Amino acid sequence: MRLFVSSLFLFLIGSLSAQTMQEIDRYLTYFNNQHIEVNNLAMSYLQYAVHSEDFGTIEQQRQNLIKQLNSSVEFMEKIEPIERGEDLRNTALEVFSSYLESFNLDFVNLMQLKVESKTSYDAMEKYFSARKEAEKKVDEAGERYAVAQ
């Protein structure tokens, strides 16, 4: 990851003469920090949601993640992109919006299916299938961000 960021950094240095190295570094660091923070919260939430029956704590972790996503999106919308940096910002906004959609809709439905999964084998299969799809959607969004970096 550091090698990739370093390579991107060197590419930007060569192609962005009007930007200072400090501005470029600050811009890339901001987006990487936001993505790391969201990923940490998402992983914590997903791990807890899969392995726990404490629905109150699961919901609190989901709300914390949504709060961080909203905060990141709000700031990203306001930040002025560096030259040729608009693609990264736009992709990050798309990815975080996709995360918001998933954690506001898919994972709410998923928790209801988890409760129902205790009632029958069919309900349990439906829960596992829905969980796999929801996690796949989040993974695909993360991959889009990784490519944009």
PDB file of C-alpha atoms in Angstrom:
ATOM      1  CA  MET A   1       0.000   0.000   0.000  1.00  0.00           C
ATOM      2  CA  ARG A   2       2.792   2.428   0.906  1.00  0.00           C
ATOM      3  CA  LEU A   3       4.610   1.549  -2.320  1.00  0.00           C
ATOM      4  CA  PHE A   4       1.487   2.316  -4.309  1.00  0.00           C
ATOM      5  CA  VAL A   5       0.911   5.627  -2.501  1.00  0.00           C
ATOM      6  CA  SER A   6       4.590   6.504  -3.029  1.00  0.00           C
ATOM      7  CA  SER A   7       4.321   5.719  -6.743  1.00  0.00           C
ATOM      8  CA  LEU A   8       1.172   7.797  -7.041  1.00  0.00           C
ATOM      9  CA  PHE A   9       2.907  10.570  -5.144  1.00  0.00           C
ATOM     10  CA  LEU A  10       5.869  10.539  -7.557  1.00  0.00           C
ATOM     11  CA  PHE A  11       3.536  10.542 -10.546  1.00  0.00           C
ATOM     12  CA  LEU A  12       1.688  13.540  -9.194  1.00  0.00           C
ATOM     13  CA  ILE A  13       4.942  15.365  -8.509  1.00  0.00           C
ATOM     14  CA  GLY A  14       5.961  14.976 -12.137  1.00  0.00           C
ATOM     15  CA  SER A  15       2.606  16.071 -13.522  1.00  0.00           C
ATOM     16  CA  LEU A  16       1.602  18.838 -11.145  1.00  0.00           C
ATOM     17  CA  SER A  17       3.973  21.711 -11.368  1.00  0.00           C
ATOM     18  CA  ALA A  18       1.587  24.282  -9.880  1.00  0.00           C
ATOM     19  CA  GLN A  19       1.058  22.302  -6.678  1.00  0.00           C
ATOM     20  CA  THR A  20       3.573  22.134  -3.892  1.00  0.00           C
ATOM     21  CA  MET A  21       4.687  18.754  -2.618  1.00  0.00           C
ATOM     22  CA  GLN A  22       3.240  19.625   0.767  1.00  0.00           C
ATOM     23  CA  GLU A  23      -0.203  20.342  -0.729  1.00  0.00           C
ATOM     24  CA  ILE A  24      -0.192  17.068  -2.656  1.00  0.00           C
ATOM     25  CA  ASP A  25       0.928  15.105   0.386  1.00  0.00           C
ATOM     26  CA  ARG A  26      -1.692  16.751   2.599  1.00  0.00           C
ATOM     27  CA  TYR A  27      -4.439  16.024   0.056  1.00  0.00           C
ATOM     28  CA  LEU A  28      -3.528  12.351  -0.393  1.00  0.00           C
ATOM     29  CA  THR A  29      -3.000  11.866   3.336  1.00  0.00           C
ATOM     30  CA  TYR A  30      -6.430  13.293   4.088  1.00  0.00           C
ATOM     31  CA  PHE A  31      -8.197  10.848   1.776  1.00  0.00           C
ATOM     32  CA  ASN A  32      -6.159   7.895   2.975  1.00  0.00           C
ATOM     33  CA  ASN A  33      -6.849   8.767   6.618  1.00  0.00           C
ATOM     34  CA  GLN A  34     -10.584   9.022   5.952  1.00  0.00           C
ATOM     35  CA  HIS A  35     -10.583   5.677   4.185  1.00  0.00           C
ATOM     36  CA  ILE A  36      -8.586   4.019   6.976  1.00  0.00           C
ATOM     37  CA  GLU A  37     -10.924   5.407   9.642  1.00  0.00           C
ATOM     38  CA  VAL A  38     -14.014   4.205   7.793  1.00  0.00           C
ATOM     39  CA  ASN A  39     -12.456   0.792   7.100  1.00  0.00           C
ATOM     40  CA  ASN A  40     -11.517   0.338  10.761  1.00  0.00           C
ATOM     41  CA  LEU A  41     -15.044   1.156  11.907  1.00  0.00           C
ATOM     42  CA  ALA A  42     -16.581  -1.019   9.189  1.00  0.00           C
ATOM     43  CA  MET A  43     -14.399  -4.016  10.045  1.00  0.00           C
ATOM     44  CA  SER A  44     -15.128  -3.642  13.739  1.00  0.00           C
ATOM     45  CA  TYR A  45     -18.853  -3.393  13.038  1.00  0.00           C
ATOM     46  CA  LEU A  46     -18.916  -6.337  10.626  1.00  0.00           C
ATOM     47  CA  GLN A  47     -16.914  -8.604  12.911  1.00  0.00           C
ATOM     48  CA  TYR A  48     -19.104  -7.786  15.888  1.00  0.00           C
ATOM     49  CA  ALA A  49     -22.353  -8.054  13.912  1.00  0.00           C
ATOM     50  CA  VAL A  50     -21.448 -11.503  12.603  1.00  0.00           C
ATOM     51  CA  HIS A  51     -20.330 -12.946  15.939  1.00  0.00           C
ATOM     52  CA  SER A  52     -22.674 -11.299  18.416  1.00  0.00           C
ATOM     53  CA  GLU A  53     -26.322 -11.368  19.401  1.00  0.00           C
ATOM     54  CA  ASP A  54     -26.068  -8.018  21.231  1.00  0.00           C
ATOM     55  CA  PHE A  55     -28.258  -6.075  18.820  1.00  0.00           C
ATOM     56  CA  GLY A  56     -28.057  -2.844  20.829  1.00  0.00           C
ATOM     57  CA  THR A  57     -24.262  -2.721  20.551  1.00  0.00           C
ATOM     58  CA  ILE A  58     -24.406  -3.790  16.915  1.00  0.00           C
ATOM     59  CA  GLU A  59     -26.772  -0.904  16.178  1.00  0.00           C
ATOM     60  CA  GLN A  60     -24.585   1.565  18.101  1.00  0.00           C
ATOM     61  CA  GLN A  61     -21.533   0.507  16.082  1.00  0.00           C
ATOM     62  CA  ARG A  62     -23.528   0.879  12.860  1.00  0.00           C
ATOM     63  CA  GLN A  63     -24.597   4.378  13.893  1.00  0.00           C
ATOM     64  CA  ASN A  64     -20.975   5.321  14.709  1.00  0.00           C
ATOM     65  CA  LEU A  65     -19.919   4.128  11.271  1.00  0.00           C
ATOM     66  CA  ILE A  66     -22.695   6.102   9.576  1.00  0.00           C
ATOM     67  CA  LYS A  67     -21.736   9.197  11.579  1.00  0.00           C
ATOM     68  CA  GLN A  68     -18.106   8.868  10.414  1.00  0.00           C
ATOM     69  CA  LEU A  69     -19.198   8.313   6.803  1.00  0.00           C
ATOM     70  CA  ASN A  70     -21.425  11.395   6.875  1.00  0.00           C
ATOM     71  CA  SER A  71     -18.644  13.467   8.412  1.00  0.00           C
ATOM     72  CA  SER A  72     -16.146  12.283   5.792  1.00  0.00           C
ATOM     73  CA  VAL A  73     -18.547  12.923   2.914  1.00  0.00           C
ATOM     74  CA  GLU A  74     -19.401  16.397   4.210  1.00  0.00           C
ATOM     75  CA  PHE A  75     -15.743  17.379   4.409  1.00  0.00           C
ATOM     76  CA  MET A  76     -14.850  15.786   1.056  1.00  0.00           C
ATOM     77  CA  GLU A  77     -17.563  17.795  -0.639  1.00  0.00           C
ATOM     78  CA  LYS A  78     -16.013  20.993   0.713  1.00  0.00           C
ATOM     79  CA  ILE A  79     -12.333  20.236   0.150  1.00  0.00           C
ATOM     80  CA  GLU A  80     -10.830  21.855  -2.927  1.00  0.00           C
ATOM     81  CA  PRO A  81      -9.206  19.180  -5.105  1.00  0.00           C
ATOM     82  CA  ILE A  82      -5.620  19.516  -6.190  1.00  0.00           C
ATOM     83  CA  GLU A  83      -4.905  19.641  -9.902  1.00  0.00           C
ATOM     84  CA  ARG A  84      -5.914  16.287 -11.390  1.00  0.00           C
ATOM     85  CA  GLY A  85      -7.092  15.233  -7.947  1.00  0.00           C
ATOM     86  CA  GLU A  86     -10.785  15.577  -8.662  1.00  0.00           C
ATOM     87  CA  ASP A  87     -11.063  11.953  -9.824  1.00  0.00           C
ATOM     88  CA  LEU A  88      -9.894  10.716  -6.436  1.00  0.00           C
ATOM     89  CA  ARG A  89     -12.315  12.992  -4.628  1.00  0.00           C
ATOM     90  CA  ASN A  90     -15.245  12.008  -6.869  1.00  0.00           C
ATOM     91  CA  THR A  91     -14.493   8.303  -6.530  1.00  0.00           C
ATOM     92  CA  ALA A  92     -14.144   8.623  -2.761  1.00  0.00           C
ATOM     93  CA  LEU A  93     -17.506  10.399  -2.615  1.00  0.00           C
ATOM     94  CA  GLU A  94     -19.124   7.676  -4.751  1.00  0.00           C
ATOM     95  CA  VAL A  95     -17.613   4.912  -2.627  1.00  0.00           C
ATOM     96  CA  PHE A  96     -18.577   6.508   0.677  1.00  0.00           C
ATOM     97  CA  SER A  97     -22.099   7.132  -0.659  1.00  0.00           C
ATOM     98  CA  SER A  98     -22.286   3.453  -1.586  1.00  0.00           C
ATOM     99  CA  TYR A  99     -21.127   2.566   1.932  1.00  0.00           C
ATOM    100  CA  LEU A 100     -23.811   4.830   3.378  1.00  0.00           C
ATOM    101  CA  GLU A 101     -26.478   3.158   1.284  1.00  0.00           C
ATOM    102  CA  SER A 102     -25.298  -0.284   2.366  1.00  0.00           C
ATOM    103  CA  PHE A 103     -25.049   0.521   6.055  1.00  0.00           C
ATOM    104  CA  ASN A 104     -28.334   2.462   6.074  1.00  0.00           C
ATOM    105  CA  LEU A 105     -30.374  -0.136   4.161  1.00  0.00           C
ATOM    106  CA  ASP A 106     -28.686  -3.470   3.521  1.00  0.00           C
ATOM    107  CA  PHE A 107     -27.325  -3.954   7.019  1.00  0.00           C
ATOM    108  CA  VAL A 108     -30.552  -2.872   8.723  1.00  0.00           C
ATOM    109  CA  ASN A 109     -32.388  -5.524   6.721  1.00  0.00           C
ATOM    110  CA  LEU A 110     -29.574  -7.956   7.444  1.00  0.00           C
ATOM    111  CA  MET A 111     -30.005  -7.592  11.206  1.00  0.00           C
ATOM    112  CA  GLN A 112     -33.722  -8.325  10.865  1.00  0.00           C
ATOM    113  CA  LEU A 113     -32.856 -11.436   8.870  1.00  0.00           C
ATOM    114  CA  LYS A 114     -30.365 -12.426  11.575  1.00  0.00           C
ATOM    115  CA  VAL A 115     -33.132 -12.313  14.172  1.00  0.00           C
ATOM    116  CA  GLU A 116     -35.410 -14.352  11.919  1.00  0.00           C
ATOM    117  CA  SER A 117     -32.626 -16.840  11.123  1.00  0.00           C
ATOM    118  CA  LYS A 118     -33.256 -18.491  14.486  1.00  0.00           C
ATOM    119  CA  THR A 119     -36.736 -19.595  13.397  1.00  0.00           C
ATOM    120  CA  SER A 120     -35.973 -21.948  10.514  1.00  0.00           C
ATOM    121  CA  TYR A 121     -33.329 -23.357   8.238  1.00  0.00           C
ATOM    122  CA  ASP A 122     -34.748 -21.395   5.280  1.00  0.00           C
ATOM    123  CA  ALA A 123     -34.561 -18.165   7.254  1.00  0.00           C
ATOM    124  CA  MET A 124     -30.967 -18.953   8.205  1.00  0.00           C
ATOM    125  CA  GLU A 125     -30.052 -19.572   4.545  1.00  0.00           C
ATOM    126  CA  LYS A 126     -31.722 -16.295   3.574  1.00  0.00           C
ATOM    127  CA  TYR A 127     -29.679 -14.468   6.230  1.00  0.00           C
ATOM    128  CA  PHE A 128     -26.377 -15.992   5.100  1.00  0.00           C
ATOM    129  CA  SER A 129     -27.127 -15.210   1.450  1.00  0.00           C
ATOM    130  CA  ALA A 130     -28.081 -11.606   2.256  1.00  0.00           C
ATOM    131  CA  ARG A 131     -24.972 -11.182   4.403  1.00  0.00           C
ATOM    132  CA  LYS A 132     -22.776 -12.436   1.589  1.00  0.00           C
ATOM    133  CA  GLU A 133     -24.363  -9.990  -0.868  1.00  0.00           C
ATOM    134  CA  ALA A 134     -24.127  -7.025   1.519  1.00  0.00           C
ATOM    135  CA  GLU A 135     -20.468  -7.739   2.259  1.00  0.00           C
ATOM    136  CA  LYS A 136     -19.758  -8.173  -1.464  1.00  0.00           C
ATOM    137  CA  LYS A 137     -21.276  -4.752  -2.187  1.00  0.00           C
ATOM    138  CA  VAL A 138     -19.054  -3.126   0.454  1.00  0.00           C
ATOM    139  CA  ASP A 139     -15.973  -4.984  -0.832  1.00  0.00           C
ATOM    140  CA  GLU A 140     -16.623  -3.888  -4.412  1.00  0.00           C
ATOM    141  CA  ALA A 141     -16.914  -0.267  -3.315  1.00  0.00           C
ATOM    142  CA  GLY A 142     -13.617  -0.568  -1.455  1.00  0.00           C
ATOM    143  CA  GLU A 143     -11.976  -2.004  -4.556  1.00  0.00           C
ATOM    144  CA  ARG A 144     -13.182   0.993  -6.618  1.00  0.00           C
ATOM    145  CA  TYR A 145     -11.497   3.305  -4.129  1.00  0.00           C
ATOM    146  CA  ALA A 146      -8.268   1.308  -4.203  1.00  0.00           C
ATOM    147  CA  VAL A 147      -8.154   1.581  -7.993  1.00  0.00           C
ATOM    148  CA  ALA A 148      -8.730   5.348  -7.820  1.00  0.00           C
ATOM    149  CA  GLN A 149      -5.740   5.838  -5.573  1.00  0.00           C
TER     150      GLN A 149
END
